[in-house]
mmCIF file of N, CA and C and ligand atoms in Angstrom:
data_model
loop_
_atom_site.group_PDB
_atom_site.id
_atom_site.type_symbol
_atom_site.label_atom_id
_atom_site.label_comp_id
_atom_site.label_asym_id
_atom_site.label_seq_id
_atom_site.Cartn_x
_atom_site.Cartn_y
_atom_site.Cartn_z
ATOM 1 N N MET A 1 -25.962 -6.046 13.850
ATOM 2 C CA MET A 1 -24.428 -5.635 13.654
ATOM 3 C C MET A 1 -23.931 -6.426 12.522
ATOM 4 N N VAL A 2 -23.275 -5.724 11.619
ATOM 5 C CA VAL A 2 -22.658 -6.416 10.405
ATOM 6 C C VAL A 2 -21.208 -6.162 10.561
ATOM 7 N N TYR A 3 -20.441 -7.194 10.205
ATOM 8 C CA TYR A 3 -18.881 -7.080 10.329
ATOM 9 C C TYR A 3 -18.312 -7.006 8.842
ATOM 10 N N VAL A 4 -17.502 -6.022 8.655
ATOM 11 C CA VAL A 4 -16.936 -5.761 7.331
ATOM 12 C C VAL A 4 -15.512 -5.898 7.366
ATOM 13 N N THR A 5 -14.936 -6.533 6.399
ATOM 14 C CA THR A 5 -13.351 -6.791 6.581
ATOM 15 C C THR A 5 -12.761 -6.277 5.228
ATOM 16 N N ARG A 6 -11.611 -5.687 5.526
ATOM 17 C CA ARG A 6 -10.674 -5.428 4.415
ATOM 18 C C ARG A 6 -9.336 -6.133 4.644
ATOM 19 N N LYS A 7 -8.796 -6.758 3.565
ATOM 20 C CA LYS A 7 -7.781 -7.521 3.663
ATOM 21 C C LYS A 7 -6.523 -6.760 2.980
ATOM 22 N N MET A 8 -5.354 -6.669 3.567
ATOM 23 C CA MET A 8 -4.295 -5.954 2.885
ATOM 24 C C MET A 8 -2.943 -6.861 2.984
ATOM 25 N N HIS A 9 -1.987 -6.582 2.181
ATOM 26 C CA HIS A 9 -0.805 -7.317 2.247
ATOM 27 C C HIS A 9 0.357 -6.327 2.391
ATOM 28 N N PHE A 10 1.418 -6.789 2.957
ATOM 29 C CA PHE A 10 2.634 -6.026 3.019
ATOM 30 C C PHE A 10 3.868 -7.055 3.398
ATOM 31 N N SER A 11 4.975 -6.582 2.957
ATOM 32 C CA SER A 11 6.139 -7.468 3.167
ATOM 33 C C SER A 11 7.107 -6.619 4.030
ATOM 34 N N ALA A 12 7.679 -7.238 4.978
ATOM 35 C CA ALA A 12 8.571 -6.388 5.898
ATOM 36 C C ALA A 12 9.555 -7.366 6.624
ATOM 37 N N SER A 13 10.660 -6.820 7.079
ATOM 38 C CA SER A 13 11.584 -7.642 7.861
ATOM 39 C C SER A 13 11.651 -7.151 9.324
ATOM 40 N N HIS A 14 12.019 -8.057 10.103
ATOM 41 C CA HIS A 14 12.173 -7.643 11.698
ATOM 42 C C HIS A 14 13.253 -8.674 12.300
ATOM 43 N N ARG A 15 13.584 -8.300 13.436
ATOM 44 C CA ARG A 15 14.313 -9.146 14.262
ATOM 45 C C ARG A 15 13.765 -9.115 15.627
ATOM 46 N N LEU A 16 13.483 -10.277 16.208
ATOM 47 C CA LEU A 16 12.928 -10.524 17.498
ATOM 48 C C LEU A 16 14.035 -10.725 18.530
ATOM 49 N N TYR A 17 14.173 -9.731 19.454
ATOM 50 C CA TYR A 17 15.079 -9.892 20.537
ATOM 51 C C TYR A 17 14.752 -8.841 21.652
ATOM 52 N N ASN A 18 15.142 -9.141 22.927
ATOM 53 C CA ASN A 18 14.904 -8.222 23.899
ATOM 54 C C ASN A 18 16.208 -7.697 24.365
ATOM 55 N N PRO A 19 16.430 -6.366 24.252
ATOM 56 C CA PRO A 19 17.818 -5.723 24.523
ATOM 57 C C PRO A 19 18.218 -5.906 25.896
ATOM 58 N N THR A 20 17.230 -6.353 26.883
ATOM 59 C CA THR A 20 17.784 -6.512 28.185
ATOM 60 C C THR A 20 18.218 -7.955 28.483
ATOM 61 N N PHE A 21 18.104 -8.800 27.517
ATOM 62 C CA PHE A 21 18.521 -10.238 27.713
ATOM 63 C C PHE A 21 19.970 -10.305 27.171
ATOM 64 N N GLU A 22 20.700 -11.288 27.698
ATOM 65 C CA GLU A 22 21.889 -11.659 27.179
ATOM 66 C C GLU A 22 21.780 -12.307 25.867
ATOM 67 N N PRO A 23 22.724 -12.273 24.981
ATOM 68 C CA PRO A 23 22.642 -12.900 23.710
ATOM 69 C C PRO A 23 22.179 -14.454 23.685
ATOM 70 N N GLU A 24 22.693 -15.099 24.676
ATOM 71 C CA GLU A 24 22.354 -16.648 24.805
ATOM 72 C C GLU A 24 20.865 -16.685 25.111
ATOM 73 N N LYS A 25 20.297 -15.811 25.950
ATOM 74 C CA LYS A 25 18.824 -15.925 26.343
ATOM 75 C C LYS A 25 18.015 -15.514 25.096
ATOM 76 N N ASN A 26 18.427 -14.526 24.388
ATOM 77 C CA ASN A 26 17.776 -14.177 23.084
ATOM 78 C C ASN A 26 17.739 -15.269 22.116
ATOM 79 N N ASN A 27 18.859 -15.987 21.980
ATOM 80 C CA ASN A 27 18.908 -17.120 21.087
ATOM 81 C C ASN A 27 17.970 -18.178 21.462
ATOM 82 N N LEU A 28 17.970 -18.520 22.781
ATOM 83 C CA LEU A 28 17.083 -19.523 23.357
ATOM 84 C C LEU A 28 15.669 -19.316 23.180
ATOM 85 N N ILE A 29 15.399 -18.016 23.302
ATOM 86 C CA ILE A 29 13.833 -17.635 23.274
ATOM 87 C C ILE A 29 13.475 -17.480 21.851
ATOM 88 N N PHE A 30 14.300 -16.654 21.161
ATOM 89 C CA PHE A 30 13.666 -16.119 19.834
ATOM 90 C C PHE A 30 14.385 -17.005 18.646
ATOM 91 N N ASP A 31 15.453 -17.792 18.949
ATOM 92 C CA ASP A 31 16.020 -18.733 17.912
ATOM 93 C C ASP A 31 16.320 -18.053 16.680
ATOM 94 N N LYS A 32 15.737 -18.592 15.550
ATOM 95 C CA LYS A 32 16.056 -17.941 14.241
ATOM 96 C C LYS A 32 15.534 -16.619 14.042
ATOM 97 N N CYS A 33 14.392 -16.229 14.753
ATOM 98 C CA CYS A 33 13.862 -15.014 14.714
ATOM 99 C C CYS A 33 14.802 -13.835 15.236
ATOM 100 N N ASN A 34 15.864 -14.317 15.956
ATOM 101 C CA ASN A 34 16.746 -13.386 16.570
ATOM 102 C C ASN A 34 17.939 -13.125 15.569
ATOM 103 N N ASN A 35 17.826 -13.658 14.396
ATOM 104 C CA ASN A 35 18.988 -13.430 13.372
ATOM 105 C C ASN A 35 19.425 -11.997 13.310
ATOM 106 N N LEU A 36 20.743 -11.781 13.486
ATOM 107 C CA LEU A 36 21.307 -10.454 13.599
ATOM 108 C C LEU A 36 20.705 -9.399 12.591
ATOM 109 N N ASN A 37 20.689 -9.861 11.385
ATOM 110 C CA ASN A 37 20.350 -8.894 10.280
ATOM 111 C C ASN A 37 18.958 -9.013 9.903
ATOM 112 N N GLY A 38 18.100 -9.684 10.783
ATOM 113 C CA GLY A 38 16.675 -9.811 10.461
ATOM 114 C C GLY A 38 16.149 -10.983 9.538
ATOM 115 N N HIS A 39 14.939 -11.004 9.309
ATOM 116 C CA HIS A 39 14.443 -11.975 8.350
ATOM 117 C C HIS A 39 13.014 -11.388 7.936
ATOM 118 N N GLY A 40 12.482 -11.868 6.825
ATOM 119 C CA GLY A 40 11.282 -11.236 6.295
ATOM 120 C C GLY A 40 10.094 -12.053 6.441
ATOM 121 N N HIS A 41 8.917 -11.403 6.185
ATOM 122 C CA HIS A 41 7.660 -12.026 6.164
ATOM 123 C C HIS A 41 6.779 -11.360 5.054
ATOM 124 N N ASN A 42 5.876 -12.155 4.442
ATOM 125 C CA ASN A 42 4.849 -11.607 3.661
ATOM 126 C C ASN A 42 3.563 -11.553 4.627
ATOM 127 N N TYR A 43 3.253 -10.440 5.100
ATOM 128 C CA TYR A 43 2.170 -10.356 6.094
ATOM 129 C C TYR A 43 0.806 -10.212 5.367
ATOM 130 N N THR A 44 -0.247 -10.724 6.006
ATOM 131 C CA THR A 44 -1.568 -10.437 5.561
ATOM 132 C C THR A 44 -2.322 -9.747 6.823
ATOM 133 N N LEU A 45 -2.993 -8.531 6.567
ATOM 134 C CA LEU A 45 -3.553 -7.937 7.586
ATOM 135 C C LEU A 45 -5.069 -7.833 7.262
ATOM 136 N N GLU A 46 -5.914 -8.288 8.226
ATOM 137 C CA GLU A 46 -7.464 -8.236 8.095
ATOM 138 C C GLU A 46 -7.965 -7.268 9.180
ATOM 139 N N VAL A 47 -8.560 -6.290 8.681
ATOM 140 C CA VAL A 47 -9.220 -5.259 9.629
ATOM 141 C C VAL A 47 -10.628 -5.339 9.542
ATOM 142 N N THR A 48 -11.295 -5.634 10.694
ATOM 143 C CA THR A 48 -12.713 -5.798 10.659
ATOM 144 C C THR A 48 -13.484 -4.602 11.383
ATOM 145 N N VAL A 49 -14.495 -4.076 10.746
ATOM 146 C CA VAL A 49 -15.199 -2.937 11.371
ATOM 147 C C VAL A 49 -16.632 -3.409 11.489
ATOM 148 N N LYS A 50 -17.245 -3.105 12.764
ATOM 149 C CA LYS A 50 -18.705 -3.606 12.862
ATOM 150 C C LYS A 50 -19.527 -2.344 12.930
ATOM 151 N N GLY A 51 -20.723 -2.607 12.641
ATOM 152 C CA GLY A 51 -21.803 -1.480 12.661
ATOM 153 C C GLY A 51 -22.999 -1.856 11.967
ATOM 154 N N VAL A 52 -24.035 -0.842 12.007
ATOM 155 C CA VAL A 52 -25.247 -1.140 11.338
ATOM 156 C C VAL A 52 -25.120 -0.408 10.071
ATOM 157 N N PRO A 53 -25.616 -1.050 9.017
ATOM 158 C CA PRO A 53 -25.451 -0.457 7.594
ATOM 159 C C PRO A 53 -26.279 0.940 7.683
ATOM 160 N N ASP A 54 -25.642 1.901 6.974
ATOM 161 C CA ASP A 54 -26.344 3.230 6.935
ATOM 162 C C ASP A 54 -27.512 3.076 6.006
ATOM 163 N N PRO A 55 -28.669 3.543 6.404
ATOM 164 C CA PRO A 55 -29.955 3.409 5.621
ATOM 165 C C PRO A 55 -29.949 3.994 4.294
ATOM 166 N N GLU A 56 -29.149 4.917 4.081
ATOM 167 C CA GLU A 56 -29.105 5.552 2.758
ATOM 168 C C GLU A 56 -28.037 5.008 1.760
ATOM 169 N N THR A 57 -26.982 4.532 2.270
ATOM 170 C CA THR A 57 -25.840 3.911 1.371
ATOM 171 C C THR A 57 -25.757 2.376 1.561
ATOM 172 N N GLY A 58 -26.375 1.700 2.635
ATOM 173 C CA GLY A 58 -26.259 0.283 2.816
ATOM 174 C C GLY A 58 -24.884 -0.162 3.319
ATOM 175 N N TYR A 59 -23.968 0.942 3.594
ATOM 176 C CA TYR A 59 -22.594 0.674 4.064
ATOM 177 C C TYR A 59 -22.452 0.672 5.634
ATOM 178 N N VAL A 60 -21.759 -0.295 6.061
ATOM 179 C CA VAL A 60 -21.221 -0.025 7.564
ATOM 180 C C VAL A 60 -20.123 0.926 7.450
ATOM 181 N N ILE A 61 -19.255 0.734 6.569
ATOM 182 C CA ILE A 61 -18.082 1.684 6.257
ATOM 183 C C ILE A 61 -17.781 1.546 4.677
ATOM 184 N N ASP A 62 -17.488 2.424 4.201
ATOM 185 C CA ASP A 62 -17.068 2.450 2.739
ATOM 186 C C ASP A 62 -15.847 1.783 2.564
ATOM 187 N N LEU A 63 -15.687 0.567 1.874
ATOM 188 C CA LEU A 63 -14.394 -0.082 1.866
ATOM 189 C C LEU A 63 -13.276 0.546 1.094
ATOM 190 N N LYS A 64 -13.732 1.356 0.306
ATOM 191 C CA LYS A 64 -12.645 2.169 -0.451
ATOM 192 C C LYS A 64 -12.009 3.218 0.584
ATOM 193 N N TYR A 65 -12.917 3.721 1.381
ATOM 194 C CA TYR A 65 -12.263 4.608 2.422
ATOM 195 C C TYR A 65 -11.494 3.831 3.407
ATOM 196 N N LEU A 66 -11.901 2.639 3.849
ATOM 197 C CA LEU A 66 -11.099 1.853 4.768
ATOM 198 C C LEU A 66 -9.744 1.452 4.069
ATOM 199 N N ARG A 67 -9.843 1.117 2.792
ATOM 200 C CA ARG A 67 -8.505 0.698 2.122
ATOM 201 C C ARG A 67 -7.736 1.881 2.052
ATOM 202 N N ASP A 68 -8.169 3.086 1.746
ATOM 203 C CA ASP A 68 -7.291 4.188 1.634
ATOM 204 C C ASP A 68 -6.706 4.545 3.101
ATOM 205 N N LEU A 69 -7.576 4.396 4.084
ATOM 206 C CA LEU A 69 -7.089 4.641 5.487
ATOM 207 C C LEU A 69 -5.907 3.757 5.833
ATOM 208 N N LEU A 70 -6.107 2.461 5.396
ATOM 209 C CA LEU A 70 -5.149 1.407 5.803
ATOM 210 C C LEU A 70 -3.856 1.569 4.978
ATOM 211 N N ASP A 71 -4.025 1.992 3.713
ATOM 212 C CA ASP A 71 -2.802 2.259 2.905
ATOM 213 C C ASP A 71 -1.966 3.432 3.539
ATOM 214 N N LEU A 72 -2.737 4.616 3.920
ATOM 215 C CA LEU A 72 -2.092 5.767 4.311
ATOM 216 C C LEU A 72 -1.350 5.536 5.636
ATOM 217 N N HIS A 73 -2.111 4.967 6.597
ATOM 218 C CA HIS A 73 -1.621 4.881 8.065
ATOM 219 C C HIS A 73 -0.849 3.591 8.387
ATOM 220 N N ILE A 74 -0.991 2.520 7.579
ATOM 221 C CA ILE A 74 -0.382 1.316 7.974
ATOM 222 C C ILE A 74 0.618 0.705 6.876
ATOM 223 N N VAL A 75 -0.071 0.479 5.666
ATOM 224 C CA VAL A 75 0.732 -0.238 4.609
ATOM 225 C C VAL A 75 1.934 0.691 4.233
ATOM 226 N N ASP A 76 1.664 1.952 3.920
ATOM 227 C CA ASP A 76 2.718 2.767 3.398
ATOM 228 C C ASP A 76 3.843 2.894 4.499
ATOM 229 N N LYS A 77 3.542 2.792 5.761
ATOM 230 C CA LYS A 77 4.484 2.961 6.737
ATOM 231 C C LYS A 77 5.363 1.640 6.972
ATOM 232 N N VAL A 78 4.838 0.456 6.615
ATOM 233 C CA VAL A 78 5.567 -0.816 7.025
ATOM 234 C C VAL A 78 5.966 -1.618 5.772
ATOM 235 N N ASP A 79 5.405 -1.323 4.737
ATOM 236 C CA ASP A 79 5.672 -2.222 3.521
ATOM 237 C C ASP A 79 7.161 -1.978 2.971
ATOM 238 N N HIS A 80 7.829 -3.070 2.860
ATOM 239 C CA HIS A 80 9.252 -3.033 2.406
ATOM 240 C C HIS A 80 10.077 -2.278 3.472
ATOM 241 N N LYS A 81 9.819 -2.288 4.691
ATOM 242 C CA LYS A 81 10.579 -1.675 5.693
ATOM 243 C C LYS A 81 11.015 -2.666 6.787
ATOM 244 N N HIS A 82 12.042 -2.254 7.565
ATOM 245 C CA HIS A 82 12.532 -3.106 8.627
ATOM 246 C C HIS A 82 11.824 -2.626 9.797
ATOM 247 N N LEU A 83 11.043 -3.424 10.481
ATOM 248 C CA LEU A 83 10.145 -3.010 11.496
ATOM 249 C C LEU A 83 10.798 -2.499 12.761
ATOM 250 N N ASN A 84 11.997 -3.069 13.047
ATOM 251 C CA ASN A 84 12.759 -2.551 14.176
ATOM 252 C C ASN A 84 13.274 -1.172 14.028
ATOM 253 N N TYR A 85 13.577 -0.714 12.765
ATOM 254 C CA TYR A 85 14.235 0.576 12.708
ATOM 255 C C TYR A 85 13.395 1.546 11.796
ATOM 256 N N ASP A 86 12.654 1.180 10.957
ATOM 257 C CA ASP A 86 12.102 2.095 9.964
ATOM 258 C C ASP A 86 10.769 2.762 10.312
ATOM 259 N N VAL A 87 10.115 2.092 11.300
ATOM 260 C CA VAL A 87 8.752 2.492 11.522
ATOM 261 C C VAL A 87 8.489 3.256 12.853
ATOM 262 N N ASP A 88 8.143 4.530 12.674
ATOM 263 C CA ASP A 88 8.127 5.341 13.964
ATOM 264 C C ASP A 88 7.278 4.723 15.105
ATOM 265 N N PHE A 89 6.161 4.273 14.791
ATOM 266 C CA PHE A 89 5.307 3.871 15.891
ATOM 267 C C PHE A 89 5.673 2.497 16.393
ATOM 268 N N LEU A 90 6.709 1.746 15.854
ATOM 269 C CA LEU A 90 7.117 0.450 16.442
ATOM 270 C C LEU A 90 8.482 0.685 17.107
ATOM 271 N N GLN A 91 9.057 1.767 17.306
ATOM 272 C CA GLN A 91 10.355 2.112 17.884
ATOM 273 C C GLN A 91 10.339 1.456 19.251
ATOM 274 N N GLY A 92 11.303 0.703 19.552
ATOM 275 C CA GLY A 92 11.445 0.100 20.909
ATOM 276 C C GLY A 92 10.516 -1.010 21.352
ATOM 277 N N ILE A 93 9.695 -1.424 20.386
ATOM 278 C CA ILE A 93 8.723 -2.454 20.743
ATOM 279 C C ILE A 93 9.232 -3.668 19.936
ATOM 280 N N ILE A 94 9.232 -4.799 20.778
ATOM 281 C CA ILE A 94 9.556 -6.152 20.151
ATOM 282 C C ILE A 94 8.542 -6.510 19.132
ATOM 283 N N PRO A 95 8.948 -6.508 17.818
ATOM 284 C CA PRO A 95 7.992 -6.541 16.727
ATOM 285 C C PRO A 95 7.397 -7.982 16.485
ATOM 286 N N THR A 96 6.840 -8.600 17.449
ATOM 287 C CA THR A 96 6.082 -9.834 17.279
ATOM 288 C C THR A 96 4.864 -9.516 16.603
ATOM 289 N N ALA A 97 4.164 -10.414 15.938
ATOM 290 C CA ALA A 97 2.797 -10.196 15.393
ATOM 291 C C ALA A 97 1.938 -9.692 16.489
ATOM 292 N N GLU A 98 2.078 -10.092 17.655
ATOM 293 C CA GLU A 98 1.080 -9.720 18.763
ATOM 294 C C GLU A 98 1.185 -8.157 18.937
ATOM 295 N N ASN A 99 2.513 -7.696 19.084
ATOM 296 C CA ASN A 99 2.824 -6.361 19.392
ATOM 297 C C ASN A 99 2.474 -5.459 18.174
ATOM 298 N N ILE A 100 2.635 -5.934 17.000
ATOM 299 C CA ILE A 100 2.305 -5.182 15.788
ATOM 300 C C ILE A 100 0.811 -5.065 15.582
ATOM 301 N N ALA A 101 0.071 -6.111 15.978
ATOM 302 C CA ALA A 101 -1.373 -5.986 15.870
ATOM 303 C C ALA A 101 -1.912 -4.969 16.875
ATOM 304 N N VAL A 102 -1.418 -5.008 18.076
ATOM 305 C CA VAL A 102 -1.927 -3.931 19.047
ATOM 306 C C VAL A 102 -1.511 -2.591 18.664
ATOM 307 N N SER A 103 -0.261 -2.340 18.091
ATOM 308 C CA SER A 103 0.209 -1.138 17.519
ATOM 309 C C SER A 103 -0.758 -0.618 16.364
ATOM 310 N N PHE A 104 -1.099 -1.521 15.618
ATOM 311 C CA PHE A 104 -1.971 -1.143 14.464
ATOM 312 C C PHE A 104 -3.357 -0.561 15.022
ATOM 313 N N TRP A 105 -3.833 -1.317 15.975
ATOM 314 C CA TRP A 105 -5.110 -1.042 16.587
ATOM 315 C C TRP A 105 -5.063 0.439 17.067
ATOM 316 N N ARG A 106 -4.005 0.701 17.863
ATOM 317 C CA ARG A 106 -3.930 2.034 18.477
ATOM 318 C C ARG A 106 -3.940 3.307 17.395
ATOM 319 N N ILE A 107 -3.439 2.967 16.224
ATOM 320 C CA ILE A 107 -3.420 3.981 15.242
ATOM 321 C C ILE A 107 -4.700 4.054 14.562
ATOM 322 N N LEU A 108 -5.470 2.802 14.347
ATOM 323 C CA LEU A 108 -6.558 2.893 13.560
ATOM 324 C C LEU A 108 -7.816 3.206 14.300
ATOM 325 N N ASP A 109 -7.912 2.726 15.521
ATOM 326 C CA ASP A 109 -9.236 2.865 16.289
ATOM 327 C C ASP A 109 -9.752 4.308 16.386
ATOM 328 N N PRO A 110 -8.926 5.325 16.685
ATOM 329 C CA PRO A 110 -9.438 6.653 16.738
ATOM 330 C C PRO A 110 -9.794 7.246 15.240
ATOM 331 N N LYS A 111 -9.186 6.582 14.261
ATOM 332 C CA LYS A 111 -9.553 7.116 12.882
ATOM 333 C C LYS A 111 -10.741 6.578 12.216
ATOM 334 N N ILE A 112 -11.193 5.339 12.758
ATOM 335 C CA ILE A 112 -12.398 4.798 12.276
ATOM 336 C C ILE A 112 -13.727 5.350 12.930
ATOM 337 N N VAL A 113 -14.421 6.097 12.303
ATOM 338 C CA VAL A 113 -15.601 6.909 12.839
ATOM 339 C C VAL A 113 -16.855 6.391 12.331
ATOM 340 N N GLN A 114 -16.781 5.743 11.137
ATOM 341 C CA GLN A 114 -17.983 5.167 10.550
ATOM 342 C C GLN A 114 -17.925 3.689 10.978
ATOM 343 N N GLY A 115 -18.863 3.297 11.774
ATOM 344 C CA GLY A 115 -18.722 1.819 12.365
ATOM 345 C C GLY A 115 -17.712 1.900 13.446
ATOM 346 N N LYS A 116 -17.340 0.848 14.041
ATOM 347 C CA LYS A 116 -16.289 0.751 15.109
ATOM 348 C C LYS A 116 -15.411 -0.429 14.751
ATOM 349 N N LEU A 117 -14.143 -0.129 15.090
ATOM 350 C CA LEU A 117 -13.089 -1.138 14.949
ATOM 351 C C LEU A 117 -13.379 -2.404 15.751
ATOM 352 N N HIS A 118 -13.471 -3.636 15.163
ATOM 353 C CA HIS A 118 -13.770 -4.774 15.965
ATOM 354 C C HIS A 118 -12.624 -5.683 16.082
ATOM 355 N N SER A 119 -11.764 -5.880 15.107
ATOM 356 C CA SER A 119 -10.606 -6.763 15.296
ATOM 357 C C SER A 119 -9.519 -6.446 14.156
ATOM 358 N N ILE A 120 -8.315 -6.834 14.592
ATOM 359 C CA ILE A 120 -7.177 -6.670 13.820
ATOM 360 C C ILE A 120 -6.631 -8.148 13.771
ATOM 361 N N LYS A 121 -6.485 -8.717 12.573
ATOM 362 C CA LYS A 121 -5.994 -10.073 12.405
ATOM 363 C C LYS A 121 -4.796 -9.934 11.561
ATOM 364 N N LEU A 122 -3.639 -10.459 12.098
ATOM 365 C CA LEU A 122 -2.413 -10.329 11.380
ATOM 366 C C LEU A 122 -1.692 -11.665 11.210
ATOM 367 N N PHE A 123 -1.581 -12.115 9.816
ATOM 368 C CA PHE A 123 -0.930 -13.326 9.506
ATOM 369 C C PHE A 123 0.512 -13.020 9.284
ATOM 370 N N GLU A 124 1.345 -13.786 9.905
ATOM 371 C CA GLU A 124 2.803 -13.796 9.555
ATOM 372 C C GLU A 124 3.141 -14.797 8.486
ATOM 373 N N SER A 125 2.358 -15.877 8.512
ATOM 374 C CA SER A 125 2.377 -16.892 7.486
ATOM 375 C C SER A 125 1.060 -17.530 7.426
ATOM 376 N N ASP A 126 0.880 -18.474 6.466
ATOM 377 C CA ASP A 126 -0.465 -19.124 6.354
ATOM 378 C C ASP A 126 -0.731 -19.888 7.669
ATOM 379 N N GLN A 127 0.290 -20.285 8.406
ATOM 380 C CA GLN A 127 -0.013 -21.112 9.571
ATOM 381 C C GLN A 127 0.069 -20.332 10.806
ATOM 382 N N ASN A 128 0.530 -19.123 10.861
ATOM 383 C CA ASN A 128 0.652 -18.341 12.050
ATOM 384 C C ASN A 128 -0.003 -17.013 12.010
ATOM 385 N N PHE A 129 -0.995 -16.771 12.862
ATOM 386 C CA PHE A 129 -1.672 -15.465 12.851
ATOM 387 C C PHE A 129 -2.142 -15.147 14.340
ATOM 388 N N VAL A 130 -2.340 -13.792 14.559
ATOM 389 C CA VAL A 130 -2.774 -13.365 15.723
ATOM 390 C C VAL A 130 -3.992 -12.509 15.590
ATOM 391 N N GLU A 131 -4.872 -12.320 16.507
ATOM 392 C CA GLU A 131 -6.041 -11.588 16.446
ATOM 393 C C GLU A 131 -6.211 -10.714 17.802
ATOM 394 N N TYR A 132 -6.547 -9.377 17.520
ATOM 395 C CA TYR A 132 -6.658 -8.518 18.747
ATOM 396 C C TYR A 132 -8.000 -7.854 18.563
ATOM 397 N N PHE A 133 -8.646 -7.737 19.754
ATOM 398 C CA PHE A 133 -9.929 -7.077 19.872
ATOM 399 C C PHE A 133 -10.040 -5.790 20.663
ATOM 400 N N GLY A 134 -8.837 -5.295 20.884
ATOM 401 C CA GLY A 134 -8.873 -3.991 21.606
ATOM 402 C C GLY A 134 -8.858 -3.965 23.157
ATOM 403 N N ASP A 135 -8.747 -5.117 23.805
ATOM 404 C CA ASP A 135 -8.709 -5.127 25.262
ATOM 405 C C ASP A 135 -7.401 -4.412 25.651
ATOM 406 N N PRO A 136 -7.458 -3.636 26.791
ATOM 407 C CA PRO A 136 -6.416 -2.877 27.180
ATOM 408 C C PRO A 136 -5.070 -3.707 27.519
ATOM 409 N N ILE A 137 -4.021 -3.294 26.854
ATOM 410 C CA ILE A 137 -2.776 -4.045 27.048
ATOM 411 C C ILE A 137 -1.559 -3.012 27.063
ATOM 412 N N THR A 138 -0.678 -3.267 27.974
ATOM 413 C CA THR A 138 0.562 -2.442 27.920
ATOM 414 C C THR A 138 1.685 -3.112 27.262
ATOM 415 N N ILE A 139 2.229 -2.454 26.396
ATOM 416 C CA ILE A 139 3.430 -3.045 25.592
ATOM 417 C C ILE A 139 4.729 -2.375 26.079
ATOM 418 N N PRO A 140 5.584 -3.126 26.538
ATOM 419 C CA PRO A 140 6.883 -2.452 26.998
ATOM 420 C C PRO A 140 7.689 -1.773 25.819
ATOM 421 N N ILE A 141 8.185 -0.535 26.122
ATOM 422 C CA ILE A 141 8.951 0.114 25.098
ATOM 423 C C ILE A 141 10.488 0.104 25.582
ATOM 424 N N TYR A 142 11.400 -0.513 24.834
ATOM 425 C CA TYR A 142 12.848 -0.656 25.285
ATOM 426 C C TYR A 142 13.547 0.514 24.609
ATOM 427 N N THR A 143 14.124 1.298 25.406
ATOM 428 C CA THR A 143 14.842 2.461 24.878
ATOM 429 C C THR A 143 16.133 2.069 24.300
ATOM 430 N N THR A 144 16.684 0.971 24.757
ATOM 431 C CA THR A 144 17.853 0.341 24.045
ATOM 432 C C THR A 144 17.521 -0.439 22.927
ATOM 433 N N VAL A 145 17.882 0.091 21.743
ATOM 434 C CA VAL A 145 17.515 -0.749 20.601
ATOM 435 C C VAL A 145 18.761 -1.305 19.870
ATOM 436 N N GLU A 146 19.911 -1.092 20.514
ATOM 437 C CA GLU A 146 21.194 -1.638 20.030
ATOM 438 C C GLU A 146 21.163 -3.105 19.875
ATOM 439 N N SER A 147 21.740 -3.820 18.945
ATOM 440 C CA SER A 147 21.820 -5.198 18.817
ATOM 441 C C SER A 147 22.669 -5.838 19.931
ATOM 442 N N ASN A 148 22.252 -6.959 20.317
ATOM 443 C CA ASN A 148 23.182 -7.680 21.305
ATOM 444 C C ASN A 148 23.086 -9.236 20.955
HETATM 445 NI NI1 NI B 1 9.638 -13.274 12.012
#
């Protein structure tokens, strides 16, 4: 098995809060990330596909194809956007790096047919990143998205 990775960058803003919490509790848990008007990150996304190289091309997956797939389905949807408001597939989800990574997996996994999606690694900064390997996870969707 060979692991092939494509790295992408995007910039986006978000606000972390749980609409079912009182403002004090949101401040306590999310602190500066709960800033009313959001705050931004320069994200780095690493998507790894595993497989056996095709005997005729030597590719597990054509990296140009993977790049175009990521541009179309992920980067174009989130780059320079507010993740709480502008992104259809994140509506009602607390947009932590964890939940964003899982959401990206759900979009990409069925679209990768050459090789198999192995991992999604999402850096919120050089110091902080999450990695997801596709284990089943339930992410709550909060229908109340009003600020509090
Ligand atoms: Ni943040």
